[in-house]
Amino acid sequence: MPNDDVYLRQGDESIKLSFEQRNRLAYDKGQQFFEDEIVEDARIEDIDFELVEQYRRLMSIEDSTVEQVLKARRFFKGNSITKAGILLFGKMPSMFFPQARVRFIRFDGDVMEPGKKFNAVKDVTFDEPIPKLIPHLKEFVMTQLRDFQYLDSDGKFKVVSEYPEFAWFEGIVNAITHRDYTVYGDYIKIFMYNNRIEIYSPGKLPNFVTIENMKEERFSRNPKIARTLAEFGWVRELNEGVKRIYSEMNNFFLKPPIYSEPGNKVLLVLENNILNRHFIIEENLEKRVLNFKNLSTDERVIVHYMYNTNEKMTTSKAASLISRSRNYSSKLLKKLLQEDILKWYGSNKNDSNQYYLLNIPNN
């Protein structure tokens, strides 16, 4: 009878691995995948037929039954559904995998208070099939984000998003797509504090991916899940996601994202230093706009807004932004145009679609 024992060398000692440890080693090496294993007690009735039909239409698969669609992607083997099949298309994946959920907690303050002082003001759990979970989670998190209003010298304000949308959303999608689903005792957690978002993904980084090389290297622990989510449009299979999180935070004048591996999990922290961002924006504008300090308060609010958003400016938008009349706002925009701070676009002065863009580099 063959000896199936596996040992791991640690220094001068050899440690015998348990069955679970042997499996995890094989998963991490890409020798086998958790998502390809079958769910013994799952039946076709556990599948969300409407979601499969949505996928069938998306992929332009003609005249196929639910089983045929699942078999085409090997989510259905023989008469059994795979773990990826349940996670992606199951009516309630957490019935089979309690760890397949995302918990969002928002705290009032910068720390989690213990015991009777526990300061959670929102606590919601999501446990739908992944293609439904992602858009619902995105919609919910957006309702929890704040728009910061930082004041100019006379009390006029500019509204700025708390975080760049791509950064936090990509962080969440990466956690859902690449987490270690073999970690049964843990689930994805999103903690939102006043000054940061923390995204916890169960399991260490896979294979040869490390904190140091994760911007360059890519290894998919769940390749079928990643491919299907790419087909749904939620995942980019190329490795530009992490790089762009860094660039988006930089573009928002925020600190770089912080990745770490505390315990058996990957943690992404995004900080929202709004006050620091305001000072950096002011400094950049003073360098790029001639006599920026000498502009009126209303002029600075408009330039500040356009620099942050890179949006087109119209007379009506300017009037709303500075709470002034259209006539006053029109004259102000023309003055900025004469000073070469703005560029005008339109067919003639009566063009209803005319607009202005900032005439300085936004970097």
Coordinates of C-alpha atoms in Angstrom, one line a residue:
M1 CA 0.0 0.0 0.0
P2 CA 1.6 3.3 -1.0
N3 CA 2.6 5.8 1.6
D4 CA 0.6 9.0 1.1
D5 CA 2.1 10.9 4.0
V6 CA 3.6 14.3 3.2
Y7 CA 6.2 16.0 5.4
L8 CA 7.3 19.6 5.5
R9 CA 10.9 20.3 6.4
Q10 CA 11.4 23.0 9.0
G11 CA 15.0 23.4 10.0
D12 CA 16.3 19.9 11.0
E13 CA 12.8 18.6 11.6
S14 CA 10.3 17.0 9.3
I15 CA 6.6 17.7 10.2
K16 CA 3.9 15.4 9.0
L17 CA 1.1 17.4 7.3
S18 CA -2.6 16.7 8.0
F19 CA -5.0 16.0 5.1
E20 CA -6.2 19.6 5.3
Q21 CA -2.7 20.9 5.2
R22 CA -1.8 18.7 2.3
N23 CA -4.8 20.1 0.4
R24 CA -3.9 23.7 1.1
L25 CA -0.4 23.1 0.0
A26 CA -1.7 21.7 -3.3
Y27 CA -4.1 24.6 -3.7
D28 CA -1.3 27.2 -3.1
K29 CA 0.9 25.5 -5.7
G30 CA -1.9 25.4 -8.2
Q31 CA -1.8 21.6 -8.4
Q32 CA -5.5 21.4 -7.6
F33 CA -8.3 24.0 -7.1
F34 CA -10.9 24.2 -4.4
E35 CA -13.4 25.6 -6.9
D36 CA -13.2 22.4 -9.1
E37 CA -14.3 20.1 -6.3
I38 CA -17.9 19.0 -6.3
V39 CA -20.5 19.7 -3.6
E40 CA -21.9 16.3 -2.7
D41 CA -25.3 17.4 -1.4
A42 CA -26.0 20.2 -4.0
R43 CA -28.7 19.7 -6.6
I44 CA -29.7 21.5 -9.7
E45 CA -32.6 23.0 -7.7
D46 CA -30.1 24.9 -5.6
I47 CA -29.1 26.9 -8.7
D48 CA -30.4 30.4 -9.5
F49 CA -31.9 29.7 -13.0
E50 CA -32.4 33.4 -13.7
L51 CA -28.7 34.2 -13.1
V52 CA -27.6 31.3 -15.3
E53 CA -30.0 32.6 -18.0
Q54 CA -28.4 36.1 -17.7
Y55 CA -25.0 34.5 -18.1
R56 CA -26.2 32.5 -21.1
R57 CA -27.4 35.6 -22.8
L58 CA -24.2 37.5 -21.9
M59 CA -22.1 34.7 -23.5
S60 CA -24.5 34.3 -26.5
I61 CA -24.9 30.6 -25.8
E62 CA -27.7 29.4 -28.1
D63 CA -30.5 26.9 -27.1
S64 CA -28.9 25.5 -23.9
T65 CA -30.5 24.3 -20.7
V66 CA -29.2 25.3 -17.3
E67 CA -27.3 22.1 -17.0
Q68 CA -25.7 22.5 -20.4
V69 CA -24.6 26.1 -19.6
L70 CA -23.0 24.9 -16.4
K71 CA -21.4 21.9 -18.0
A72 CA -19.9 24.2 -20.8
R73 CA -17.9 25.9 -18.1
R74 CA -17.4 22.7 -16.1
F75 CA -19.4 23.9 -13.2
F76 CA -21.5 20.7 -13.5
K77 CA -19.6 17.4 -13.5
G78 CA -21.7 14.2 -14.0
N79 CA -24.7 14.9 -11.8
S80 CA -22.8 17.1 -9.4
I81 CA -22.3 20.8 -9.1
T82 CA -18.8 22.2 -8.3
K83 CA -18.0 24.6 -5.6
A84 CA -17.4 27.3 -8.1
G85 CA -20.8 26.6 -9.5
I86 CA -22.5 27.1 -6.1
L87 CA -20.4 30.2 -5.3
L88 CA -21.3 31.8 -8.7
F89 CA -24.8 30.6 -9.4
G90 CA -26.2 29.1 -6.2
K91 CA -29.4 30.6 -4.8
M92 CA -27.8 30.8 -1.4
P93 CA -24.1 29.9 -1.4
S94 CA -23.8 30.3 2.4
M95 CA -26.0 27.3 2.9
F96 CA -23.1 25.2 1.6
F97 CA -20.2 27.5 2.5
P98 CA -20.9 29.7 5.6
Q99 CA -17.7 31.5 4.9
A100 CA -19.0 32.7 1.5
R101 CA -20.3 36.0 2.8
V102 CA -19.2 39.6 3.2
R103 CA -19.8 41.6 6.3
F104 CA -19.8 45.4 6.3
I105 CA -19.5 47.3 9.6
R106 CA -19.3 51.1 9.9
F107 CA -17.9 52.5 13.1
D108 CA -18.5 55.9 14.7
G109 CA -14.9 57.0 15.2
D110 CA -11.4 56.0 14.3
V111 CA -11.2 52.8 16.4
M112 CA -13.5 49.9 17.3
E113 CA -14.6 50.3 20.9
P114 CA -15.0 47.2 23.1
G115 CA -17.9 45.9 25.2
K116 CA -20.7 48.4 26.1
K117 CA -18.9 51.1 24.2
F118 CA -19.1 49.1 20.9
N119 CA -19.6 51.9 18.3
A120 CA -20.9 50.1 15.2
V121 CA -23.6 52.3 13.6
K122 CA -24.2 49.9 10.6
D123 CA -23.7 46.2 10.4
V124 CA -24.9 44.4 7.2
T125 CA -24.1 40.9 5.8
F126 CA -24.2 40.0 2.1
D127 CA -24.4 36.3 1.1
E128 CA -25.7 36.1 -2.4
P129 CA -24.1 34.4 -5.5
I130 CA -21.0 36.4 -6.4
P131 CA -22.3 38.1 -9.6
K132 CA -25.3 39.5 -7.6
L133 CA -23.3 40.2 -4.5
I134 CA -20.8 42.5 -6.2
P135 CA -23.2 45.1 -7.6
H136 CA -25.4 45.0 -4.5
L137 CA -22.4 45.5 -2.3
K138 CA -21.1 48.4 -4.5
E139 CA -24.5 50.1 -4.3
F140 CA -24.7 49.8 -0.6
V141 CA -21.1 50.9 0.2
M142 CA -21.7 54.0 -2.0
T143 CA -24.5 55.0 0.4
Q144 CA -22.1 54.8 3.3
L145 CA -19.4 57.0 1.8
R146 CA -19.2 60.6 2.7
D147 CA -18.8 63.7 0.5
F148 CA -16.4 66.0 2.2
Q149 CA -17.0 69.7 2.0
Y150 CA -13.9 71.6 2.6
L151 CA -14.3 75.4 3.1
D152 CA -12.6 78.2 1.2
S153 CA -11.7 81.4 2.9
D154 CA -15.2 83.0 3.1
G155 CA -17.1 79.8 3.8
K156 CA -17.7 78.6 0.2
F157 CA -17.2 74.9 -0.1
K158 CA -16.1 72.2 -2.6
V159 CA -17.6 68.7 -2.5
V160 CA -15.0 66.0 -2.8
S161 CA -15.5 62.2 -2.6
E162 CA -14.1 60.5 0.4
Y163 CA -12.2 57.9 -1.6
P164 CA -11.7 57.2 -5.3
E165 CA -14.4 54.8 -6.3
F166 CA -12.0 52.5 -8.3
A167 CA -9.7 52.0 -5.3
W168 CA -12.3 50.7 -2.7
F169 CA -14.4 48.8 -5.3
E170 CA -11.4 47.1 -6.8
G171 CA -10.2 46.2 -3.3
I172 CA -13.6 44.6 -2.5
V173 CA -13.8 42.7 -5.9
N174 CA -10.2 41.4 -5.5
A175 CA -11.1 40.1 -2.0
I176 CA -14.2 38.3 -3.3
T177 CA -12.4 36.9 -6.4
H178 CA -9.1 35.8 -4.9
R179 CA -9.9 35.0 -1.3
D180 CA -9.0 31.5 0.1
Y181 CA -12.4 29.8 0.3
T182 CA -10.9 26.8 2.1
V183 CA -10.7 29.0 5.2
Y184 CA -14.1 27.9 6.6
G185 CA -13.9 29.8 9.9
D186 CA -13.6 33.3 8.4
Y187 CA -15.3 35.6 5.9
I188 CA -14.6 38.9 4.1
K189 CA -15.0 41.9 6.3
I190 CA -15.2 45.6 5.4
F191 CA -14.6 47.9 8.3
M192 CA -15.3 51.6 7.7
Y193 CA -14.0 54.1 10.2
N194 CA -14.0 57.9 10.0
N195 CA -10.5 58.1 8.6
R196 CA -10.1 54.8 6.7
I197 CA -11.5 51.6 5.1
E198 CA -10.2 48.2 6.0
I199 CA -10.9 45.2 3.7
Y200 CA -10.0 41.8 5.1
S201 CA -9.7 38.8 2.8
P202 CA -9.3 35.3 4.4
G203 CA -6.1 33.4 3.5
K204 CA -2.6 34.4 2.7
L205 CA -1.5 35.6 -0.7
P206 CA -1.3 32.6 -3.1
N207 CA 1.8 30.9 -4.5
F208 CA 4.7 33.2 -5.3
V209 CA 2.7 36.5 -4.8
T210 CA 4.0 38.6 -2.0
I211 CA 3.2 42.1 -0.5
E212 CA 6.4 43.3 -2.2
N213 CA 5.7 42.0 -5.7
M214 CA 1.9 42.0 -5.9
K215 CA 1.8 45.0 -8.2
E216 CA 3.7 43.0 -10.8
E217 CA 2.9 39.3 -10.2
R218 CA -0.4 37.5 -10.6
F219 CA -1.6 34.1 -9.6
S220 CA -5.3 33.3 -9.5
R221 CA -6.3 31.0 -6.7
N222 CA -9.8 30.7 -8.2
P223 CA -9.3 30.9 -12.0
K224 CA -12.8 29.8 -13.0
I225 CA -14.4 32.3 -10.7
A226 CA -12.0 35.0 -11.9
R227 CA -12.8 34.2 -15.6
T228 CA -16.6 34.2 -15.0
L229 CA -16.5 37.5 -13.2
A230 CA -14.4 38.9 -16.0
E231 CA -17.1 37.8 -18.4
F232 CA -19.7 39.5 -16.2
G233 CA -17.5 42.6 -16.5
W234 CA -16.5 42.8 -12.8
V235 CA -12.9 41.6 -13.0
R236 CA -10.0 42.5 -15.1
E237 CA -7.9 39.4 -15.7
L238 CA -4.8 41.4 -16.5
N239 CA -2.8 42.5 -13.5
E240 CA -3.5 46.3 -13.6
G241 CA -6.0 46.4 -10.7
V242 CA -3.6 46.8 -7.8
K243 CA -1.4 49.2 -9.8
R244 CA -4.4 51.4 -10.5
I245 CA -5.4 51.4 -6.8
Y246 CA -2.1 53.0 -6.1
S247 CA -2.4 55.5 -8.9
E248 CA -6.0 56.4 -8.1
M249 CA -5.1 57.1 -4.5
N250 CA -2.2 59.3 -5.7
N251 CA -4.5 61.2 -8.1
F252 CA -6.8 61.9 -5.2
F253 CA -3.9 63.3 -3.2
L254 CA -4.3 60.5 -0.6
K255 CA -1.7 58.2 1.0
P256 CA -0.8 55.0 -0.9
P257 CA -2.8 51.9 -0.1
I258 CA -1.4 49.7 2.7
Y259 CA -1.3 46.0 2.1
S260 CA -0.4 43.5 4.9
E261 CA -0.9 39.9 6.0
P262 CA -2.0 40.0 9.7
G263 CA -2.5 36.4 10.7
N264 CA -4.1 34.2 8.0
K265 CA -5.6 37.0 5.9
V266 CA -4.8 39.8 3.5
L267 CA -5.6 43.4 4.7
L268 CA -6.0 46.4 2.5
V269 CA -6.2 49.8 4.2
L270 CA -7.3 53.0 2.4
E271 CA -6.9 56.3 4.3
N272 CA -8.9 59.5 3.6
N273 CA -6.7 62.4 4.7
I274 CA -9.0 65.1 3.4
L275 CA -7.3 68.0 5.2
N276 CA -3.9 67.0 3.8
R277 CA -5.4 66.6 0.3
H278 CA -6.8 70.1 0.5
F279 CA -3.4 71.6 1.3
I280 CA -1.8 69.7 -1.5
I281 CA -4.4 70.8 -4.1
E282 CA -4.0 74.4 -3.0
E283 CA -0.2 74.1 -3.4
N284 CA -0.5 72.5 -6.8
L285 CA -2.9 75.2 -8.0
E286 CA -0.7 78.0 -6.8
K287 CA 2.2 76.5 -8.9
R288 CA 0.1 76.0 -12.0
V289 CA -2.3 79.0 -12.1
L290 CA -0.8 82.4 -12.4
N291 CA -1.9 84.7 -9.5
F292 CA -4.1 81.9 -8.1
K293 CA -3.9 83.6 -4.6
N294 CA -5.2 86.8 -6.2
L295 CA -8.3 85.2 -7.6
S296 CA -11.6 86.0 -5.9
T297 CA -13.1 83.4 -3.6
D298 CA -15.7 82.5 -6.3
E299 CA -13.1 82.1 -8.9
R300 CA -11.0 79.9 -6.7
V301 CA -14.0 77.6 -5.9
I302 CA -14.6 77.1 -9.6
V303 CA -11.0 76.4 -10.4
H304 CA -10.6 74.2 -7.4
Y305 CA -13.7 72.2 -8.4
M306 CA -12.6 71.8 -12.1
Y307 CA -9.1 70.7 -11.0
N308 CA -10.4 68.0 -8.7
T309 CA -13.1 66.6 -11.0
N310 CA -11.7 67.4 -14.5
E311 CA -15.4 68.1 -15.5
K312 CA -16.8 70.5 -18.0
M313 CA -18.0 73.8 -16.5
T314 CA -21.1 75.6 -17.7
T315 CA -22.7 78.8 -16.6
S316 CA -25.6 77.0 -14.8
K317 CA -23.1 74.6 -13.0
A318 CA -21.0 77.6 -11.9
A319 CA -24.0 79.5 -10.7
S320 CA -25.1 76.4 -8.6
L321 CA -21.6 75.9 -7.3
I322 CA -21.0 79.4 -6.0
S323 CA -24.7 80.2 -5.3
R324 CA -24.7 83.3 -7.6
S325 CA -26.8 84.4 -10.5
R326 CA -26.2 83.1 -14.1
N327 CA -25.3 86.6 -15.3
Y328 CA -22.6 87.0 -12.6
S329 CA -21.3 83.4 -13.2
S330 CA -21.1 84.0 -16.9
K331 CA -19.0 87.1 -16.5
L332 CA -16.8 85.3 -14.0
L333 CA -16.1 82.4 -16.5
K334 CA -15.3 84.8 -19.3
K335 CA -12.8 86.6 -17.0
L336 CA -11.1 83.3 -16.3
L337 CA -11.1 82.6 -20.0
Q338 CA -9.4 86.0 -20.7
E339 CA -6.8 85.1 -18.2
D340 CA -6.1 81.8 -20.0
I341 CA -7.1 79.8 -17.0
L342 CA -10.1 78.3 -18.9
K343 CA -10.7 77.2 -22.5
W344 CA -14.0 77.7 -24.2
Y345 CA -15.7 75.1 -26.4
G346 CA -18.8 75.8 -28.6
S347 CA -20.0 76.7 -32.1
N348 CA -21.0 80.2 -31.1
K349 CA -21.9 82.3 -28.1
N350 CA -25.5 81.2 -28.2
D351 CA -24.7 77.5 -28.4
S352 CA -26.7 75.7 -25.7
N353 CA -24.0 73.1 -25.4
Q354 CA -21.0 75.4 -24.9
Y355 CA -18.7 74.7 -21.9
Y356 CA -15.3 75.4 -20.4
L357 CA -12.4 73.2 -19.5
L358 CA -9.5 74.0 -17.3
N359 CA -6.4 75.2 -19.2
I360 CA -3.8 73.7 -16.9
P361 CA -2.4 70.2 -16.5
N362 CA -4.3 68.1 -13.9
N363 CA -1.2 66.4 -12.5

